[in-house]
mmCIF file of C-alpha atoms and ligand atoms in Angstrom:
data_model
loop_
_atom_site.group_PDB
_atom_site.id
_atom_site.type_symbol
_atom_site.label_atom_id
_atom_site.label_comp_id
_atom_site.label_asym_id
_atom_site.label_seq_id
_atom_site.Cartn_x
_atom_site.Cartn_y
_atom_site.Cartn_z
ATOM 1 C CA MET R 270 0.400 -0.135 0.022
ATOM 2 C CA VAL R 271 2.851 2.428 0.695
ATOM 3 C CA ILE R 272 4.647 1.553 -1.983
ATOM 4 C CA ALA R 273 1.705 2.006 -4.434
ATOM 5 C CA LEU R 274 1.043 5.710 -2.702
ATOM 6 C CA VAL R 275 4.865 6.636 -3.147
ATOM 7 C CA CYS R 276 4.649 5.427 -6.883
ATOM 8 C CA GLN R 277 1.535 7.441 -7.473
ATOM 9 C CA ALA R 278 2.515 10.514 -5.820
ATOM 10 C CA GLY R 279 5.747 10.752 -7.280
ATOM 11 C CA TYR R 280 5.953 9.136 -10.475
ATOM 12 C CA ARG R 281 6.491 11.574 -12.620
ATOM 13 C CA SER R 282 8.817 14.077 -10.869
ATOM 14 C CA ILE R 283 11.203 11.202 -9.252
ATOM 15 C CA PRO R 284 10.821 8.373 -10.807
ATOM 16 C CA SER R 285 13.696 7.624 -8.720
ATOM 17 C CA LEU R 286 12.396 7.092 -5.317
ATOM 18 C CA CYS R 287 9.969 4.731 -7.325
ATOM 19 C CA TYR R 288 12.217 2.413 -9.258
ATOM 20 C CA ARG R 289 14.315 2.490 -6.212
ATOM 21 C CA LEU R 290 12.571 -0.270 -5.003
ATOM 22 C CA HIS R 291 13.163 -3.356 -7.649
ATOM 23 C CA SER R 292 16.365 -4.134 -8.455
ATOM 24 C CA THR R 293 18.241 -2.042 -10.784
ATOM 25 C CA TYR R 294 17.629 -4.283 -13.485
ATOM 26 C CA VAL R 295 13.792 -4.477 -13.766
ATOM 27 C CA ARG R 296 13.555 -0.579 -12.375
ATOM 28 C CA ARG R 297 15.807 0.318 -15.522
ATOM 29 C CA MET R 298 13.188 -2.017 -17.866
ATOM 30 C CA ARG R 299 10.226 -0.919 -16.298
ATOM 31 C CA TYR R 300 11.202 2.992 -16.703
ATOM 32 C CA LEU R 301 12.003 2.444 -20.199
ATOM 33 C CA PHE R 302 8.840 0.577 -20.712
ATOM 34 C CA GLN R 303 7.030 3.633 -19.115
ATOM 35 C CA LEU R 304 8.925 6.595 -21.208
ATOM 36 C CA LYS R 305 7.893 4.163 -24.941
ATOM 37 C CA GLU R 306 4.651 4.054 -23.478
ATOM 38 C CA ASP R 307 3.510 7.602 -22.283
ATOM 39 C CA ASP R 308 4.523 11.004 -24.635
ATOM 40 C CA GLU R 309 4.130 12.685 -21.527
ATOM 41 C CA ALA R 310 6.370 10.751 -19.158
ATOM 42 C CA CYS R 311 8.933 10.711 -22.096
ATOM 43 C CA ARG R 312 8.661 14.789 -22.512
ATOM 44 C CA GLN R 313 8.985 14.455 -18.684
ATOM 45 C CA ALA R 314 12.352 12.546 -19.134
ATOM 46 C CA TYR R 315 14.443 15.154 -21.227
ATOM 47 C CA HIS R 316 15.341 17.505 -18.297
ATOM 48 C CA ALA R 317 17.265 14.835 -17.090
ATOM 49 C CA GLY R 318 17.917 13.038 -20.084
ATOM 50 C CA THR R 319 21.603 12.388 -21.841
ATOM 51 C CA PHE R 320 21.718 13.751 -25.534
ATOM 52 C CA PHE R 321 23.563 12.043 -27.979
ATOM 53 C CA LEU R 322 24.118 14.213 -31.017
ATOM 54 C CA PHE R 323 23.947 12.933 -34.926
ATOM 55 C CA TYR R 324 24.077 14.928 -38.230
ATOM 56 C CA ASN R 325 22.028 12.773 -41.096
ATOM 57 C CA ASN R 326 22.923 9.368 -39.261
ATOM 58 C CA LEU R 327 26.452 10.232 -38.508
ATOM 59 C CA PRO R 328 26.912 10.366 -34.928
ATOM 60 C CA PHE R 329 29.011 13.336 -33.197
ATOM 61 C CA LEU R 330 32.142 12.117 -31.485
ATOM 62 C CA GLN R 331 35.248 13.654 -29.858
ATOM 63 C CA GLN R 332 38.915 12.022 -30.696
ATOM 64 C CA GLU R 333 41.184 11.506 -27.862
ATOM 65 C CA GLY R 334 44.099 9.549 -28.883
ATOM 66 C CA LYS R 335 43.248 6.768 -30.882
ATOM 67 C CA MET R 336 40.036 6.536 -29.579
ATOM 68 C CA PHE R 337 37.095 8.164 -30.166
ATOM 69 C CA LEU R 338 34.464 9.171 -27.553
ATOM 70 C CA ALA R 339 30.366 10.197 -27.573
ATOM 71 C CA PRO R 340 30.293 12.859 -25.177
ATOM 72 C CA LYS R 341 27.260 13.292 -23.066
ATOM 73 C CA ILE R 342 25.205 16.307 -23.453
ATOM 74 C CA ASN R 343 22.567 17.165 -20.426
ATOM 75 C CA GLY R 344 19.063 18.543 -20.922
ATOM 76 C CA ALA R 345 19.884 21.667 -20.246
ATOM 77 C CA GLU R 346 22.847 22.089 -22.756
ATOM 78 C CA ILE R 347 20.719 20.677 -25.436
ATOM 79 C CA LYS R 348 18.340 23.339 -24.709
ATOM 80 C CA LYS R 349 21.172 25.901 -24.981
ATOM 81 C CA ILE R 350 22.586 24.499 -28.357
ATOM 82 C CA LEU R 351 18.721 24.638 -29.662
ATOM 83 C CA GLU R 352 18.554 28.094 -29.060
ATOM 84 C CA GLN R 353 22.313 29.004 -29.939
ATOM 85 C CA PHE R 354 21.048 27.669 -33.468
ATOM 86 C CA ARG R 355 17.584 28.909 -33.690
ATOM 87 C CA GLN R 356 15.918 26.001 -33.138
ATOM 88 C CA SER R 357 12.518 25.874 -31.295
ATOM 89 C CA GLU R 358 12.174 23.985 -27.933
ATOM 90 C CA GLU R 359 9.918 21.584 -29.556
ATOM 91 C CA LYS R 360 12.676 20.021 -31.954
ATOM 92 C CA ILE R 361 13.691 18.082 -28.888
ATOM 93 C CA GLU R 362 11.030 15.876 -29.565
ATOM 94 C CA ASP R 363 12.711 14.707 -32.429
ATOM 95 C CA SER R 364 14.905 12.950 -30.180
ATOM 96 C CA LEU R 365 14.394 8.647 -30.150
ATOM 97 C CA LEU R 366 15.074 6.800 -26.675
ATOM 98 C CA ILE R 367 17.802 4.504 -26.844
ATOM 99 C CA GLY R 368 18.452 3.489 -23.729
ATOM 100 C CA CYS R 369 19.424 4.662 -19.671
ATOM 101 C CA SER R 370 21.838 4.628 -17.169
ATOM 102 C CA TYR R 371 21.954 2.357 -14.200
ATOM 103 C CA GLU R 372 20.793 5.082 -12.218
ATOM 104 C CA CYS R 373 17.814 5.679 -14.940
ATOM 105 C CA THR R 374 19.080 8.073 -16.699
ATOM 106 C CA PRO R 375 17.481 7.983 -20.431
ATOM 107 C CA TYR R 376 19.756 7.927 -22.977
ATOM 108 C CA PHE R 377 18.524 10.111 -26.222
ATOM 109 C CA ALA R 378 19.531 10.338 -29.904
ATOM 110 C CA LEU R 379 19.075 14.026 -31.302
ATOM 111 C CA ASP R 380 19.525 14.250 -35.424
ATOM 112 C CA LEU R 381 20.675 17.526 -35.817
ATOM 113 C CA GLY R 382 20.380 17.297 -40.108
ATOM 114 C CA SER R 383 18.830 20.649 -40.864
ATOM 115 C CA LEU R 384 21.299 22.437 -38.747
ATOM 116 C CA GLU R 385 24.794 23.652 -40.018
ATOM 117 C CA ARG R 386 27.307 21.079 -39.826
ATOM 118 C CA ALA R 387 30.524 23.148 -39.524
ATOM 119 C CA ALA R 388 29.538 25.302 -36.945
ATOM 120 C CA ILE R 389 28.663 22.777 -34.631
ATOM 121 C CA GLU R 390 31.077 20.765 -35.090
ATOM 122 C CA SER R 391 33.525 24.305 -33.970
ATOM 123 C CA GLU R 392 31.147 24.833 -31.462
ATOM 124 C CA LEU R 393 31.007 21.681 -29.525
ATOM 125 C CA ASN R 394 34.632 20.455 -30.618
ATOM 126 C CA GLY R 395 34.035 17.605 -32.411
ATOM 127 C CA SER R 396 33.130 16.124 -35.644
ATOM 128 C CA PHE R 397 30.242 14.354 -37.397
ATOM 129 C CA VAL R 398 32.407 10.976 -38.377
ATOM 130 C CA ASP R 399 31.079 7.923 -40.644
ATOM 131 C CA LEU R 400 30.201 5.338 -37.914
ATOM 132 C CA TRP R 401 31.569 2.363 -39.337
ATOM 133 C CA LYS R 402 35.312 4.366 -39.586
ATOM 134 C CA ALA R 403 35.139 5.129 -35.755
ATOM 135 C CA PHE R 404 33.409 1.920 -34.463
ATOM 136 C CA PHE R 405 36.539 -0.476 -33.597
ATOM 137 C CA GLN R 406 37.659 2.816 -31.536
ATOM 138 C CA LEU R 407 34.673 3.605 -29.585
ATOM 139 C CA ARG R 408 34.679 2.247 -25.657
ATOM 140 C CA GLU R 409 31.969 -1.095 -25.975
ATOM 141 C CA GLU R 410 29.553 0.672 -23.807
ATOM 142 C CA ASP R 411 30.238 3.737 -26.417
ATOM 143 C CA ALA R 412 29.651 2.126 -29.213
ATOM 144 C CA SER R 413 26.543 -0.335 -28.462
ATOM 145 C CA LEU R 414 24.737 2.615 -27.631
ATOM 146 C CA ILE R 415 26.061 4.575 -30.842
ATOM 147 C CA SER R 416 25.238 1.767 -33.292
ATOM 148 C CA THR R 417 21.694 1.226 -31.527
ATOM 149 C CA ALA R 418 21.168 5.063 -31.980
ATOM 150 C CA GLN R 419 22.406 5.117 -35.472
ATOM 151 C CA ALA R 420 19.924 1.714 -36.855
ATOM 152 C CA LEU R 421 16.677 3.630 -34.952
ATOM 153 C CA LEU R 422 17.832 6.923 -36.634
ATOM 154 C CA HIS R 423 18.135 4.834 -39.859
ATOM 155 C CA TRP R 424 15.086 3.178 -39.070
ATOM 156 C CA HIS R 425 12.664 6.343 -38.681
ATOM 157 C CA ASP R 426 14.339 8.026 -41.751
ATOM 158 C CA ASN R 427 12.992 5.455 -44.302
ATOM 159 C CA HIS R 428 9.749 5.169 -42.723
ATOM 160 C CA GLN R 429 8.210 8.395 -42.842
ATOM 161 C CA TYR R 430 5.675 7.355 -45.237
ATOM 162 C CA CYS R 431 2.882 3.923 -43.940
ATOM 163 C CA GLY R 432 3.810 1.302 -47.121
ATOM 164 C CA LYS R 433 -0.596 0.587 -46.714
ATOM 165 C CA THR R 434 -1.521 3.675 -47.496
ATOM 166 C CA GLY R 435 1.357 6.116 -48.441
ATOM 167 C CA GLN R 436 0.277 8.750 -45.959
ATOM 168 C CA PRO R 437 2.969 10.246 -43.807
ATOM 169 C CA THR R 438 3.342 8.492 -39.952
ATOM 170 C CA ARG R 439 4.312 10.021 -37.312
ATOM 171 C CA LYS R 440 6.772 8.681 -34.474
ATOM 172 C CA ASN R 441 5.745 8.316 -30.433
ATOM 173 C CA LEU R 442 8.036 10.634 -28.424
ATOM 174 C CA ALA R 443 10.036 7.460 -27.727
ATOM 175 C CA GLY R 444 10.443 7.108 -31.242
ATOM 176 C CA SER R 445 9.328 3.208 -30.416
ATOM 177 C CA LYS R 446 6.872 2.777 -33.077
ATOM 178 C CA ARG R 447 5.212 5.216 -35.920
ATOM 179 C CA VAL R 448 1.654 5.099 -36.177
ATOM 180 C CA CYS R 449 0.341 6.177 -39.707
ATOM 181 C CA GLN R 450 -1.869 9.170 -40.145
ATOM 182 C CA GLY R 451 -4.533 8.079 -42.397
ATOM 183 C CA SER R 452 -5.026 4.030 -41.723
ATOM 184 C CA GLY R 453 -4.011 3.933 -38.005
ATOM 185 C CA LEU R 454 -1.601 1.263 -39.004
ATOM 186 C CA ILE R 455 1.157 1.059 -36.311
ATOM 187 C CA CYS R 456 5.167 -0.380 -37.717
ATOM 188 C CA TYR R 457 7.577 -0.936 -35.079
ATOM 189 C CA PRO R 458 11.659 -0.472 -35.504
ATOM 190 C CA GLN R 459 13.288 -3.943 -37.420
ATOM 191 C CA MET R 460 16.311 -6.101 -37.114
ATOM 192 C CA SER R 461 16.796 -8.343 -40.154
ATOM 193 C CA PRO R 462 17.815 -12.091 -38.465
ATOM 194 C CA VAL R 463 21.416 -13.139 -39.844
ATOM 195 C CA VAL R 464 22.780 -16.605 -38.776
ATOM 196 C CA ILE R 465 26.588 -16.430 -38.305
ATOM 197 C CA THR R 466 28.128 -20.073 -38.882
ATOM 198 C CA LEU R 467 31.424 -21.309 -37.858
ATOM 199 C CA VAL R 468 31.399 -24.891 -39.530
ATOM 200 C CA SER R 469 33.765 -27.598 -38.274
ATOM 201 C CA ASP R 470 34.720 -31.349 -39.087
ATOM 202 C CA GLY R 471 35.507 -31.390 -35.510
ATOM 203 C CA SER R 472 39.517 -30.411 -36.361
ATOM 204 C CA GLN R 473 39.761 -27.844 -38.920
ATOM 205 C CA CYS R 474 37.564 -25.071 -39.178
ATOM 206 C CA LEU R 475 36.211 -23.625 -42.275
ATOM 207 C CA LEU R 476 36.328 -19.632 -43.123
ATOM 208 C CA VAL R 477 34.761 -17.757 -46.235
ATOM 209 C CA ARG R 478 35.535 -14.366 -47.662
ATOM 210 C CA GLN R 479 32.997 -12.124 -49.336
ATOM 211 C CA ALA R 480 34.315 -10.137 -52.064
ATOM 212 C CA SER R 481 33.327 -7.029 -50.298
ATOM 213 C CA PHE R 482 35.672 -7.639 -46.792
ATOM 214 C CA PRO R 483 38.538 -6.029 -46.571
ATOM 215 C CA GLN R 484 41.758 -7.361 -48.002
ATOM 216 C CA GLY R 485 43.527 -10.742 -46.084
ATOM 217 C CA MET R 486 39.949 -10.767 -44.030
ATOM 218 C CA TYR R 487 38.344 -14.587 -43.162
ATOM 219 C CA SER R 488 35.234 -15.248 -41.628
ATOM 220 C CA ALA R 489 32.462 -17.032 -40.522
ATOM 221 C CA LEU R 490 29.539 -17.654 -42.908
ATOM 222 C CA ALA R 491 26.694 -15.757 -42.646
ATOM 223 C CA GLY R 492 23.334 -15.485 -44.186
ATOM 224 C CA PHE R 493 19.599 -13.697 -43.519
ATOM 225 C CA CYS R 494 17.038 -16.271 -42.782
ATOM 226 C CA ASP R 495 14.162 -16.927 -45.021
ATOM 227 C CA VAL R 496 10.877 -15.960 -44.106
ATOM 228 C CA GLY R 497 9.287 -18.979 -42.921
ATOM 229 C CA GLU R 498 12.612 -20.350 -41.419
ATOM 230 C CA SER R 499 13.961 -21.759 -37.769
ATOM 231 C CA LEU R 500 17.211 -21.112 -37.257
ATOM 232 C CA GLU R 501 18.173 -24.581 -37.620
ATOM 233 C CA GLU R 502 17.003 -24.453 -40.885
ATOM 234 C CA THR R 503 18.604 -21.093 -42.159
ATOM 235 C CA VAL R 504 21.645 -22.387 -40.960
ATOM 236 C CA ARG R 505 21.791 -25.913 -43.104
ATOM 237 C CA ARG R 506 20.897 -23.815 -45.934
ATOM 238 C CA GLU R 507 23.353 -21.339 -46.096
ATOM 239 C CA VAL R 508 26.337 -23.931 -45.259
ATOM 240 C CA ALA R 509 24.606 -25.682 -48.107
ATOM 241 C CA GLU R 510 24.562 -23.634 -50.477
ATOM 242 C CA GLU R 511 27.636 -21.559 -49.916
ATOM 243 C CA VAL R 512 30.156 -23.996 -49.780
ATOM 244 C CA GLY R 513 28.054 -27.471 -50.675
ATOM 245 C CA LEU R 514 28.081 -28.982 -47.220
ATOM 246 C CA GLU R 515 25.421 -30.490 -45.549
ATOM 247 C CA VAL R 516 25.141 -29.755 -41.505
ATOM 248 C CA GLU R 517 25.272 -32.665 -39.325
ATOM 249 C CA SER R 518 24.362 -30.902 -36.234
ATOM 250 C CA LEU R 519 24.690 -27.440 -34.571
ATOM 251 C CA TRP R 520 24.342 -25.655 -31.539
ATOM 252 C CA TYR R 521 23.412 -22.084 -30.627
ATOM 253 C CA SER R 522 26.441 -19.210 -29.165
ATOM 254 C CA ALA R 523 25.080 -16.036 -28.568
ATOM 255 C CA SER R 524 23.215 -12.911 -30.633
ATOM 256 C CA GLN R 525 24.580 -9.573 -31.088
ATOM 257 C CA HIS R 526 22.940 -6.676 -32.758
ATOM 258 C CA TRP R 527 24.394 -5.058 -35.873
ATOM 259 C CA ALA R 528 24.096 -2.175 -37.431
ATOM 260 C CA PHE R 529 26.170 -2.101 -40.711
ATOM 261 C CA PRO R 530 25.004 -1.463 -43.232
ATOM 262 C CA ASN R 531 21.225 -2.102 -41.759
ATOM 263 C CA SER R 532 19.921 -3.297 -38.470
ATOM 264 C CA SER R 533 20.703 -6.660 -38.459
ATOM 265 C CA LEU R 534 20.219 -9.395 -35.703
ATOM 266 C CA MET R 535 23.380 -11.502 -35.935
ATOM 267 C CA ILE R 536 22.828 -14.724 -34.220
ATOM 268 C CA ALA R 537 25.603 -17.379 -34.056
ATOM 269 C CA CYS R 538 26.003 -20.723 -34.392
ATOM 270 C CA HIS R 539 28.616 -23.548 -34.508
ATOM 271 C CA ALA R 540 27.899 -26.358 -36.748
ATOM 272 C CA LEU R 541 29.790 -29.765 -36.820
ATOM 273 C CA VAL R 542 29.984 -31.478 -40.267
ATOM 274 C CA ASN R 543 31.045 -35.287 -41.304
ATOM 275 C CA PRO R 544 35.315 -34.916 -41.842
ATOM 276 C CA GLN R 545 34.494 -37.497 -44.169
ATOM 277 C CA LYS R 546 32.333 -35.012 -46.623
ATOM 278 C CA ASN R 547 33.989 -32.501 -45.916
ATOM 279 C CA LYS R 548 34.715 -31.047 -49.839
ATOM 280 C CA ILE R 549 33.697 -27.537 -50.527
ATOM 281 C CA SER R 550 32.055 -26.772 -53.581
ATOM 282 C CA ILE R 551 31.847 -22.637 -53.349
ATOM 283 C CA ASP R 552 28.822 -20.900 -54.910
ATOM 284 C CA ARG R 553 31.012 -17.910 -56.406
ATOM 285 C CA GLN R 554 28.189 -15.575 -56.293
ATOM 286 C CA GLU R 555 28.180 -15.278 -52.607
ATOM 287 C CA ILE R 556 31.185 -15.699 -51.459
ATOM 288 C CA GLU R 557 35.032 -15.566 -53.007
ATOM 289 C CA ALA R 558 36.979 -17.794 -51.333
ATOM 290 C CA ALA R 559 36.577 -20.385 -48.912
ATOM 291 C CA LYS R 560 38.891 -22.917 -47.056
ATOM 292 C CA TRP R 561 39.668 -25.280 -44.190
ATOM 293 C CA PHE R 562 42.028 -23.880 -41.093
ATOM 294 C CA SER R 563 44.000 -25.545 -38.762
ATOM 295 C CA HIS R 564 43.418 -25.083 -35.122
ATOM 296 C CA GLU R 565 47.149 -23.736 -35.472
ATOM 297 C CA GLU R 566 46.887 -21.591 -38.591
ATOM 298 C CA VAL R 567 43.134 -19.983 -36.936
ATOM 299 C CA VAL R 568 45.261 -19.337 -33.326
ATOM 300 C CA MET R 569 47.815 -17.279 -35.498
ATOM 301 C CA ALA R 570 44.904 -15.351 -37.613
ATOM 302 C CA LEU R 571 43.732 -14.249 -33.959
ATOM 303 C CA GLY R 572 46.682 -13.026 -32.888
ATOM 304 C CA ARG R 573 47.277 -10.861 -36.376
ATOM 305 C CA LYS R 574 46.212 -7.028 -36.761
ATOM 306 C CA PRO R 575 43.962 -6.192 -39.651
ATOM 307 C CA GLN R 576 46.150 -6.001 -42.563
ATOM 308 C CA SER R 577 45.314 -3.796 -45.717
ATOM 309 C CA SER R 578 48.270 -4.405 -47.469
ATOM 310 C CA ILE R 579 49.072 -8.087 -47.662
ATOM 311 C CA GLU R 580 50.411 -8.867 -51.211
ATOM 312 C CA LYS R 581 49.115 -12.418 -51.931
ATOM 313 C CA ASP R 582 45.829 -12.917 -50.699
ATOM 314 C CA ASP R 583 46.003 -16.404 -51.047
ATOM 315 C CA GLY R 584 44.877 -16.911 -47.234
ATOM 316 C CA SER R 585 48.574 -18.172 -46.006
ATOM 317 C CA SER R 586 48.269 -14.793 -43.656
ATOM 318 C CA PHE R 587 44.742 -14.172 -42.937
ATOM 319 C CA TRP R 588 43.320 -11.735 -40.018
ATOM 320 C CA VAL R 589 39.987 -12.420 -38.765
ATOM 321 C CA PRO R 590 37.314 -9.766 -37.354
ATOM 322 C CA PRO R 591 38.425 -7.955 -34.605
ATOM 323 C CA LYS R 592 36.755 -8.434 -30.648
ATOM 324 C CA GLN R 593 34.124 -6.510 -31.147
ATOM 325 C CA ALA R 594 32.232 -8.358 -33.774
ATOM 326 C CA ILE R 595 30.583 -11.912 -33.211
ATOM 327 C CA ALA R 596 32.600 -13.586 -35.523
ATOM 328 C CA HIS R 597 35.393 -13.038 -33.010
ATOM 329 C CA GLN R 598 33.971 -14.943 -30.611
ATOM 330 C CA LEU R 599 33.138 -17.969 -32.339
ATOM 331 C CA ILE R 600 36.353 -18.317 -33.239
ATOM 332 C CA GLN R 601 37.836 -17.700 -30.245
ATOM 333 C CA GLU R 602 35.247 -20.590 -28.843
ATOM 334 C CA TRP R 603 35.784 -23.113 -31.355
ATOM 335 C CA VAL R 604 40.019 -22.618 -30.754
ATOM 336 C CA LYS R 605 39.133 -22.663 -26.665
ATOM 337 C CA LYS R 606 37.052 -26.017 -27.535
ATOM 338 C CA HIS R 607 40.110 -27.806 -29.896
ATOM 339 C CA ALA R 608 42.644 -26.773 -27.825
ATOM 340 C CA ALA R 609 43.768 -30.274 -27.547
ATOM 341 C CA VAL R 610 42.934 -31.462 -31.048
ATOM 342 C CA PRO R 611 47.296 -31.748 -32.629
ATOM 343 C CA ALA R 612 47.145 -29.196 -35.637
HETATM 344 ZN ZN1 ZN T 1598 -1.289 3.727 -43.770
#
C-alpha cells in the first residue's frame, strides 16, 4: 500500500524513488517501458536526459588519442544548443530513446541534420563521423549505444510514410513506433535476422571471404533468414548453398545487434559436418573463397592485426574480424574447444 502511494505521488517528478524499490535491472526496464508507452513521461524525461548528437545519421564524436568518445550532453545543454542555433524548443521532441544508465538517466539520440554542420562541430569541439570508420575505436558501451541510435534513426528516416496507404507516419515521442496518420497502422522498428555459422569438421574450421571484405580477412559464413525458416533451417541451407556441405549438428552460441549496413540481429552458431564429406564447392556469387584451417593457423590469425596491405591474398597470412564482431567470439570458442587437438 505504502509502495503504491509513493509510486502514484512521485511517479513523474521523482521516478527514482519508485524504481529504487526494484532490482536495478527490473527498475531500468520498467522505466524504459514507461517512457516508450507514455509520451508525457517521455517529455518530462528530457530534463534529466543525456543526449547523443547526430547529423544525418553520423554520430557526433570527439577524438582522444586513438580512441573516439561519444560526448554526453545533458538536457540543459541541449536546450542551449537549440537556442543558439535558433531552433524552437520543440526540436527536442525529434529525439529517440535509446536506453538508460544504471541510475535510470534516460539516453536520447537527436539528429541535427537540419542545422549547419560545421558550426555545430566547431562550437562543440568534435565532429560528425562515419560510424563504420570509428566503430572499432569506440568504448564497448558507447559502441553499443551509438549503433543502436544509428539503427533507430535510420529506421525512422526510412519509414516516414505508411507502406500500405502512402500517408505520412508519426513517431511516438520515444520513437519506439510510428503510426500512420491515415490508417492508424502501427509499425515497429525492425532488425533482419542473420545467422553467422562457424563450420567445423571436428579438427579444422571453415572460414570464408566475401568480395566486400577488407583484404586478407576471413570470417564465418553469414546469411539472412528466409521467411518461414527456423534458425536451424537457415544454418543448414546457408552452409549447403555457400560451400556445398551438409550440416550434421549445430548449436547456438550468442547473438548481437549489428548496425552495418542496416540493422541486423546476428545469431551466432557452431555447425559440425562429417569429416569424410568435407569437400567444399563454393557458390561464387556469394563468396570469393572458402578454406579449411587448422587449429594452429586459426590461433595465428587471431593474433594478427587487420592488414590492408597483404601482397598475396591466398589465405596464408589471413586475419579474422576484431573482438567487437560476434564472428571473433565464435572463432575464439572454437579455438578453446579444440585446444587439445594436435594441428
Ligand atoms: Zn496507412
